[in-house]
Amino acid sequence: MKHQAHLGTNSDIVSREAAQIRILIDDLAHTVDVLDAGVATDLPRADDAIDLDTRRHNLLVTITSLEDRLGSIEHMRAREVAARVNSTLPRAHAARPH
């Protein structure tokens, strides 16, 4: 497997990761919807229904994990923004005793 150089700032990389996770969550949610629709219309055999239910459950667990990761990324980004804002605010001078 070829290694790719990551160009850009940490913030850029985090933004790309968040965007990729959102796309993946949408794709997996769509797959769950397709499974739900297929089970409802085809009335599969019992073995197939169990397999589909297991697959659906695994997809939902994966979606939850990705949503947790996305929440962590957004929390980290919010902290970075707050730190940048705090670093640009004027500092109060400490009172000196006379």
CSV table of N, CA, C and O in Angstrom, one decimal:
chain,number,residue,atom,x,y,z
A,1,MET,N,0.8,-1.2,0.0
A,1,MET,CA,0.0,0.0,0.0
A,1,MET,C,0.9,1.2,0.0
A,1,MET,O,1.8,1.3,0.7
A,2,LYS,N,0.6,2.2,-0.8
A,2,LYS,CA,1.3,3.4,-1.0
A,2,LYS,C,1.0,4.4,0.1
A,2,LYS,O,-0.2,4.6,0.4
A,3,HIS,N,2.0,5.0,0.8
A,3,HIS,CA,1.7,6.0,1.8
A,3,HIS,C,1.6,7.3,1.1
A,3,HIS,O,2.4,7.7,0.2
A,4,GLN,N,0.6,8.1,1.5
A,4,GLN,CA,0.4,9.4,0.9
A,4,GLN,C,0.8,10.5,1.9
A,4,GLN,O,0.6,10.3,3.1
A,5,ALA,N,1.5,11.5,1.4
A,5,ALA,CA,1.9,12.6,2.3
A,5,ALA,C,0.6,13.4,2.6
A,5,ALA,O,-0.2,13.6,1.8
A,6,HIS,N,0.5,13.8,3.9
A,6,HIS,CA,-0.6,14.6,4.3
A,6,HIS,C,-0.2,16.1,4.3
A,6,HIS,O,0.7,16.5,5.0
A,7,LEU,N,-0.7,16.8,3.4
A,7,LEU,CA,-0.4,18.2,3.2
A,7,LEU,C,-1.5,19.0,3.9
A,7,LEU,O,-2.7,18.7,3.9
A,8,GLY,N,-1.1,20.1,4.5
A,8,GLY,CA,-2.0,21.0,5.2
A,8,GLY,C,-1.8,20.9,6.7
A,8,GLY,O,-1.0,20.2,7.2
A,9,THR,N,-2.6,21.8,7.3
A,9,THR,CA,-2.5,21.9,8.8
A,9,THR,C,-3.3,20.8,9.4
A,9,THR,O,-4.0,20.0,8.8
A,10,ASN,N,-3.1,20.6,10.7
A,10,ASN,CA,-3.8,19.6,11.5
A,10,ASN,C,-5.3,19.9,11.4
A,10,ASN,O,-6.1,19.0,11.3
A,11,SER,N,-5.7,21.2,11.3
A,11,SER,CA,-7.1,21.5,11.2
A,11,SER,C,-7.7,21.1,9.9
A,11,SER,O,-8.8,20.6,9.8
A,12,ASP,N,-6.9,21.2,8.8
A,12,ASP,CA,-7.3,20.7,7.5
A,12,ASP,C,-7.5,19.2,7.5
A,12,ASP,O,-8.5,18.7,6.9
A,13,ILE,N,-6.6,18.5,8.1
A,13,ILE,CA,-6.7,17.1,8.1
A,13,ILE,C,-7.9,16.6,8.9
A,13,ILE,O,-8.6,15.7,8.5
A,14,VAL,N,-8.1,17.3,10.1
A,14,VAL,CA,-9.3,17.0,10.9
A,14,VAL,C,-10.6,17.3,10.2
A,14,VAL,O,-11.5,16.5,10.2
A,15,SER,N,-10.6,18.4,9.4
A,15,SER,CA,-11.8,18.7,8.7
A,15,SER,C,-12.1,17.7,7.6
A,15,SER,O,-13.2,17.3,7.4
A,16,ARG,N,-11.0,17.2,6.9
A,16,ARG,CA,-11.2,16.2,5.9
A,16,ARG,C,-11.7,14.9,6.5
A,16,ARG,O,-12.6,14.2,6.0
A,17,GLU,N,-11.1,14.5,7.7
A,17,GLU,CA,-11.6,13.3,8.4
A,17,GLU,C,-13.0,13.4,8.7
A,17,GLU,O,-13.8,12.4,8.6
A,18,ALA,N,-13.4,14.5,9.3
A,18,ALA,CA,-14.8,14.7,9.7
A,18,ALA,C,-15.8,14.6,8.5
A,18,ALA,O,-16.8,14.0,8.5
A,19,ALA,N,-15.4,15.2,7.3
A,19,ALA,CA,-16.2,15.1,6.1
A,19,ALA,C,-16.3,13.7,5.6
A,19,ALA,O,-17.4,13.2,5.2
A,20,GLN,N,-15.2,12.9,5.7
A,20,GLN,CA,-15.2,11.5,5.3
A,20,GLN,C,-16.1,10.7,6.2
A,20,GLN,O,-16.8,9.8,5.7
A,21,ILE,N,-16.0,11.0,7.5
A,21,ILE,CA,-16.9,10.2,8.4
A,21,ILE,C,-18.4,10.5,8.1
A,21,ILE,O,-19.2,9.6,8.2
A,22,ARG,N,-18.7,11.8,7.9
A,22,ARG,CA,-20.1,12.1,7.6
A,22,ARG,C,-20.6,11.4,6.4
A,22,ARG,O,-21.7,10.9,6.3
A,23,ILE,N,-19.8,11.3,5.3
A,23,ILE,CA,-20.1,10.6,4.1
A,23,ILE,C,-20.3,9.1,4.4
A,23,ILE,O,-21.3,8.5,3.9
A,24,LEU,N,-19.4,8.6,5.1
A,24,LEU,CA,-19.5,7.1,5.5
A,24,LEU,C,-20.8,6.9,6.3
A,24,LEU,O,-21.5,5.9,6.0
A,25,ILE,N,-21.1,7.7,7.3
A,25,ILE,CA,-22.3,7.6,8.1
A,25,ILE,C,-23.5,7.6,7.2
A,25,ILE,O,-24.4,6.8,7.3
A,26,ASP,N,-23.6,8.5,6.2
A,26,ASP,CA,-24.7,8.6,5.3
A,26,ASP,C,-24.9,7.4,4.5
A,26,ASP,O,-26.0,6.9,4.3
A,27,ASP,N,-23.7,6.9,4.0
A,27,ASP,CA,-23.7,5.7,3.1
A,27,ASP,C,-24.2,4.4,3.9
A,27,ASP,O,-25.0,3.7,3.4
A,28,LEU,N,-23.7,4.3,5.1
A,28,LEU,CA,-24.1,3.2,6.0
A,28,LEU,C,-25.6,3.3,6.4
A,28,LEU,O,-26.3,2.3,6.4
A,29,ALA,N,-26.1,4.5,6.7
A,29,ALA,CA,-27.5,4.7,7.0
A,29,ALA,C,-28.4,4.3,5.8
A,29,ALA,O,-29.4,3.7,6.0
A,30,HIS,N,-27.9,4.7,4.6
A,30,HIS,CA,-28.7,4.3,3.4
A,30,HIS,C,-28.7,2.8,3.3
A,30,HIS,O,-29.8,2.3,2.9
A,31,THR,N,-27.6,2.1,3.5
A,31,THR,CA,-27.6,0.7,3.5
A,31,THR,C,-28.6,0.1,4.5
A,31,THR,O,-29.3,-0.9,4.1
A,32,VAL,N,-28.6,0.6,5.7
A,32,VAL,CA,-29.6,0.1,6.7
A,32,VAL,C,-31.0,0.3,6.1
A,32,VAL,O,-31.9,-0.6,6.2
A,33,ASP,N,-31.3,1.5,5.5
A,33,ASP,CA,-32.6,1.7,4.9
A,33,ASP,C,-33.0,0.7,3.8
A,33,ASP,O,-34.1,0.2,3.8
A,34,VAL,N,-32.0,0.4,3.0
A,34,VAL,CA,-32.2,-0.6,1.9
A,34,VAL,C,-32.5,-2.0,2.6
A,34,VAL,O,-33.4,-2.7,2.1
A,35,LEU,N,-31.7,-2.3,3.6
A,35,LEU,CA,-32.0,-3.6,4.3
A,35,LEU,C,-33.4,-3.6,4.9
A,35,LEU,O,-34.1,-4.6,4.8
A,36,ASP,N,-33.8,-2.5,5.5
A,36,ASP,CA,-35.1,-2.5,6.1
A,36,ASP,C,-36.2,-2.6,5.0
A,36,ASP,O,-37.2,-3.3,5.2
A,37,ALA,N,-36.0,-1.9,3.9
A,37,ALA,CA,-37.0,-2.0,2.8
A,37,ALA,C,-37.0,-3.4,2.2
A,37,ALA,O,-38.1,-4.0,1.9
A,38,GLY,N,-35.9,-4.0,2.1
A,38,GLY,CA,-35.8,-5.4,1.5
A,38,GLY,C,-36.4,-6.4,2.4
A,38,GLY,O,-37.2,-7.3,1.9
A,39,VAL,N,-36.2,-6.3,3.7
A,39,VAL,CA,-36.8,-7.3,4.6
A,39,VAL,C,-38.3,-7.1,4.6
A,39,VAL,O,-39.1,-8.1,4.7
A,40,ALA,N,-38.8,-5.9,4.6
A,40,ALA,CA,-40.2,-5.6,4.6
A,40,ALA,C,-41.0,-6.2,3.4
A,40,ALA,O,-42.1,-6.6,3.4
A,41,THR,N,-40.3,-6.1,2.2
A,41,THR,CA,-41.0,-6.4,1.0
A,41,THR,C,-40.8,-7.9,0.6
A,41,THR,O,-41.7,-8.5,0.0
A,42,ASP,N,-39.6,-8.4,0.8
A,42,ASP,CA,-39.3,-9.8,0.3
A,42,ASP,C,-39.7,-10.9,1.2
A,42,ASP,O,-39.8,-12.0,0.8
A,43,LEU,N,-39.9,-10.6,2.5
A,43,LEU,CA,-40.2,-11.6,3.5
A,43,LEU,C,-39.3,-12.8,3.3
A,43,LEU,O,-39.7,-13.9,2.9
A,44,PRO,N,-38.0,-12.6,3.6
A,44,PRO,CA,-37.0,-13.6,3.4
A,44,PRO,C,-37.2,-14.8,4.4
A,44,PRO,O,-37.9,-14.7,5.3
A,45,ARG,N,-36.5,-15.9,4.0
A,45,ARG,CA,-36.6,-17.1,4.9
A,45,ARG,C,-36.0,-16.7,6.2
A,45,ARG,O,-35.3,-15.8,6.4
A,46,ALA,N,-36.3,-17.6,7.2
A,46,ALA,CA,-35.9,-17.3,8.6
A,46,ALA,C,-34.4,-17.1,8.7
A,46,ALA,O,-33.9,-16.2,9.4
A,47,ASP,N,-33.6,-18.0,8.1
A,47,ASP,CA,-32.1,-17.9,8.1
A,47,ASP,C,-31.6,-16.6,7.5
A,47,ASP,O,-30.7,-15.9,8.0
A,48,ASP,N,-32.2,-16.2,6.4
A,48,ASP,CA,-31.8,-15.0,5.7
A,48,ASP,C,-32.2,-13.8,6.6
A,48,ASP,O,-31.4,-12.8,6.6
A,49,ALA,N,-33.3,-13.8,7.2
A,49,ALA,CA,-33.8,-12.7,8.0
A,49,ALA,C,-32.8,-12.5,9.2
A,49,ALA,O,-32.5,-11.4,9.6
A,50,ILE,N,-32.3,-13.6,9.8
A,50,ILE,CA,-31.4,-13.5,10.9
A,50,ILE,C,-30.1,-12.9,10.4
A,50,ILE,O,-29.5,-12.0,11.1
A,51,ASP,N,-29.6,-13.4,9.2
A,51,ASP,CA,-28.4,-12.8,8.7
A,51,ASP,C,-28.5,-11.3,8.4
A,51,ASP,O,-27.6,-10.5,8.7
A,52,LEU,N,-29.7,-10.9,7.8
A,52,LEU,CA,-29.9,-9.5,7.5
A,52,LEU,C,-30.0,-8.7,8.8
A,52,LEU,O,-29.5,-7.6,8.9
A,53,ASP,N,-30.7,-9.3,9.8
A,53,ASP,CA,-30.8,-8.6,11.1
A,53,ASP,C,-29.4,-8.4,11.7
A,53,ASP,O,-29.1,-7.3,12.3
A,54,THR,N,-28.6,-9.4,11.6
A,54,THR,CA,-27.2,-9.3,12.2
A,54,THR,C,-26.4,-8.2,11.4
A,54,THR,O,-25.7,-7.4,12.0
A,55,ARG,N,-26.6,-8.2,10.1
A,55,ARG,CA,-25.8,-7.2,9.3
A,55,ARG,C,-26.3,-5.8,9.7
A,55,ARG,O,-25.6,-4.9,9.8
A,56,ARG,N,-27.6,-5.7,9.8
A,56,ARG,CA,-28.2,-4.4,10.1
A,56,ARG,C,-27.7,-3.9,11.5
A,56,ARG,O,-27.3,-2.8,11.7
A,57,HIS,N,-27.7,-4.8,12.5
A,57,HIS,CA,-27.2,-4.5,13.8
A,57,HIS,C,-25.8,-4.0,13.7
A,57,HIS,O,-25.4,-3.0,14.3
A,58,ASN,N,-24.9,-4.8,13.0
A,58,ASN,CA,-23.5,-4.4,12.9
A,58,ASN,C,-23.3,-3.1,12.2
A,58,ASN,O,-22.5,-2.3,12.6
A,59,LEU,N,-24.2,-2.8,11.2
A,59,LEU,CA,-24.1,-1.4,10.6
A,59,LEU,C,-24.5,-0.4,11.6
A,59,LEU,O,-23.8,0.7,11.6
A,60,LEU,N,-25.5,-0.6,12.4
A,60,LEU,CA,-25.9,0.4,13.4
A,60,LEU,C,-24.9,0.6,14.4
A,60,LEU,O,-24.6,1.8,14.9
A,61,VAL,N,-24.2,-0.4,14.8
A,61,VAL,CA,-23.1,-0.3,15.8
A,61,VAL,C,-22.0,0.5,15.2
A,61,VAL,O,-21.4,1.4,15.8
A,62,THR,N,-21.6,0.2,13.9
A,62,THR,CA,-20.6,1.0,13.2
A,62,THR,C,-21.0,2.5,13.1
A,62,THR,O,-20.1,3.3,13.3
A,63,ILE,N,-22.2,2.7,12.8
A,63,ILE,CA,-22.7,4.1,12.6
A,63,ILE,C,-22.5,4.8,14.0
A,63,ILE,O,-22.0,6.0,14.1
A,64,THR,N,-22.9,4.2,15.1
A,64,THR,CA,-22.8,4.8,16.4
A,64,THR,C,-21.3,5.1,16.7
A,64,THR,O,-21.0,6.1,17.3
A,65,SER,N,-20.4,4.2,16.4
A,65,SER,CA,-19.0,4.4,16.7
A,65,SER,C,-18.5,5.6,15.8
A,65,SER,O,-17.7,6.4,16.4
A,66,LEU,N,-18.9,5.7,14.6
A,66,LEU,CA,-18.5,6.8,13.7
A,66,LEU,C,-19.0,8.1,14.3
A,66,LEU,O,-18.4,9.1,14.2
A,67,GLU,N,-20.3,8.1,14.7
A,67,GLU,CA,-20.9,9.3,15.3
A,67,GLU,C,-20.1,9.7,16.6
A,67,GLU,O,-19.9,10.9,16.8
A,68,ASP,N,-19.7,8.7,17.4
A,68,ASP,CA,-18.9,9.1,18.5
A,68,ASP,C,-17.6,9.7,18.1
A,68,ASP,O,-17.1,10.7,18.7
A,69,ARG,N,-16.9,9.1,17.1
A,69,ARG,CA,-15.6,9.7,16.6
A,69,ARG,C,-15.9,11.1,16.1
A,69,ARG,O,-15.1,12.0,16.3
A,70,LEU,N,-16.9,11.3,15.3
A,70,LEU,CA,-17.2,12.6,14.8
A,70,LEU,C,-17.5,13.6,15.9
A,70,LEU,O,-17.0,14.8,15.9
A,71,GLY,N,-18.2,13.2,17.0
A,71,GLY,CA,-18.4,14.1,18.1
A,71,GLY,C,-17.1,14.4,18.8
A,71,GLY,O,-16.9,15.6,19.2
A,72,SER,N,-16.1,13.5,18.9
A,72,SER,CA,-14.8,13.8,19.4
A,72,SER,C,-14.1,14.8,18.6
A,72,SER,O,-13.4,15.7,19.1
A,73,ILE,N,-14.2,14.6,17.3
A,73,ILE,CA,-13.5,15.6,16.4
A,73,ILE,C,-14.1,17.0,16.5
A,73,ILE,O,-13.4,18.0,16.6
A,74,GLU,N,-15.4,17.1,16.6
A,74,GLU,CA,-16.1,18.4,16.7
A,74,GLU,C,-15.8,19.0,18.0
A,74,GLU,O,-15.6,20.2,18.1
A,75,HIS,N,-15.7,18.2,19.1
A,75,HIS,CA,-15.3,18.7,20.4
A,75,HIS,C,-13.9,19.3,20.4
A,75,HIS,O,-13.6,20.4,20.9
A,76,MET,N,-13.0,18.5,19.7
A,76,MET,CA,-11.6,19.0,19.6
A,76,MET,C,-11.5,20.2,18.8
A,76,MET,O,-10.8,21.2,19.2
A,77,ARG,N,-12.2,20.3,17.7
A,77,ARG,CA,-12.2,21.5,16.9
A,77,ARG,C,-12.7,22.7,17.7
A,77,ARG,O,-12.2,23.9,17.6
A,78,ALA,N,-13.8,22.5,18.5
A,78,ALA,CA,-14.4,23.6,19.3
A,78,ALA,C,-13.3,24.1,20.3
A,78,ALA,O,-13.2,25.3,20.5
A,79,ARG,N,-12.6,23.2,20.9
A,79,ARG,CA,-11.5,23.6,21.8
A,79,ARG,C,-10.4,24.4,21.2
A,79,ARG,O,-9.9,25.3,21.7
A,80,GLU,N,-10.1,24.0,19.9
A,80,GLU,CA,-9.0,24.7,19.2
A,80,GLU,C,-9.5,26.1,18.8
A,80,GLU,O,-8.7,27.1,19.0
A,81,VAL,N,-10.7,26.2,18.4
A,81,VAL,CA,-11.3,27.6,18.1
A,81,VAL,C,-11.3,28.4,19.4
A,81,VAL,O,-10.9,29.6,19.3
A,82,ALA,N,-11.7,27.9,20.5
A,82,ALA,CA,-11.8,28.6,21.7
A,82,ALA,C,-10.4,29.1,22.1
A,82,ALA,O,-10.2,30.2,22.6
A,83,ALA,N,-9.4,28.2,21.9
A,83,ALA,CA,-8.0,28.5,22.3
A,83,ALA,C,-7.5,29.6,21.4
A,83,ALA,O,-6.8,30.5,21.9
A,84,ARG,N,-7.8,29.6,20.1
A,84,ARG,CA,-7.4,30.7,19.2
A,84,ARG,C,-8.1,32.0,19.6
A,84,ARG,O,-7.4,33.0,19.6
A,85,VAL,N,-9.3,32.0,19.9
A,85,VAL,CA,-10.0,33.2,20.3
A,85,VAL,C,-9.4,33.7,21.6
A,85,VAL,O,-9.1,34.9,21.7
A,86,ASN,N,-9.1,32.9,22.6
A,86,ASN,CA,-8.5,33.3,23.8
A,86,ASN,C,-7.1,33.9,23.6
A,86,ASN,O,-6.7,34.8,24.3
A,87,SER,N,-6.4,33.3,22.6
A,87,SER,CA,-5.0,33.8,22.4
A,87,SER,C,-5.0,35.2,21.7
A,87,SER,O,-4.0,35.9,21.8
A,88,THR,N,-6.1,35.6,21.1
A,88,THR,CA,-6.2,36.9,20.4
A,88,THR,C,-6.8,37.9,21.3
A,88,THR,O,-6.7,39.1,20.9
A,89,LEU,N,-7.4,37.6,22.4
A,89,LEU,CA,-8.0,38.6,23.3
A,89,LEU,C,-6.9,39.3,24.0
A,89,LEU,O,-5.9,38.7,24.4
A,90,PRO,N,-7.1,40.6,24.3
A,90,PRO,CA,-6.1,41.4,25.0
A,90,PRO,C,-6.0,40.8,26.5
A,90,PRO,O,-7.0,40.5,27.1
A,91,ARG,N,-4.8,40.8,27.0
A,91,ARG,CA,-4.6,40.3,28.3
A,91,ARG,C,-4.8,41.4,29.3
A,91,ARG,O,-4.3,42.5,29.1
A,92,ALA,N,-5.4,41.1,30.4
A,92,ALA,CA,-5.5,42.1,31.5
A,92,ALA,C,-4.2,42.2,32.2
A,92,ALA,O,-3.5,41.2,32.5
A,93,HIS,N,-3.7,43.4,32.5
A,93,HIS,CA,-2.5,43.5,33.3
A,93,HIS,C,-2.7,43.3,34.7
A,93,HIS,O,-3.7,43.7,35.3
A,94,ALA,N,-1.8,42.6,35.4
A,94,ALA,CA,-1.9,42.3,36.8
A,94,ALA,C,-1.7,43.7,37.5
A,94,ALA,O,-0.9,44.5,37.2
A,95,ALA,N,-2.5,43.8,38.6
A,95,ALA,CA,-2.4,45.1,39.4
A,95,ALA,C,-1.1,45.0,40.1
A,95,ALA,O,-0.8,44.0,40.7
A,96,ARG,N,-0.4,46.1,40.1
A,96,ARG,CA,0.9,46.2,40.9
A,96,ARG,C,0.7,47.0,42.1
A,96,ARG,O,0.1,48.1,42.1
A,97,PRO,N,1.2,46.5,43.2
A,97,PRO,CA,1.1,47.3,44.5
A,97,PRO,C,2.0,48.5,44.4
A,97,PRO,O,3.0,48.5,43.8
A,98,HIS,N,1.5,49.6,44.9
A,98,HIS,CA,2.3,50.9,44.9
A,98,HIS,C,3.1,51.0,46.1
A,98,HIS,O,3.0,50.8,47.1
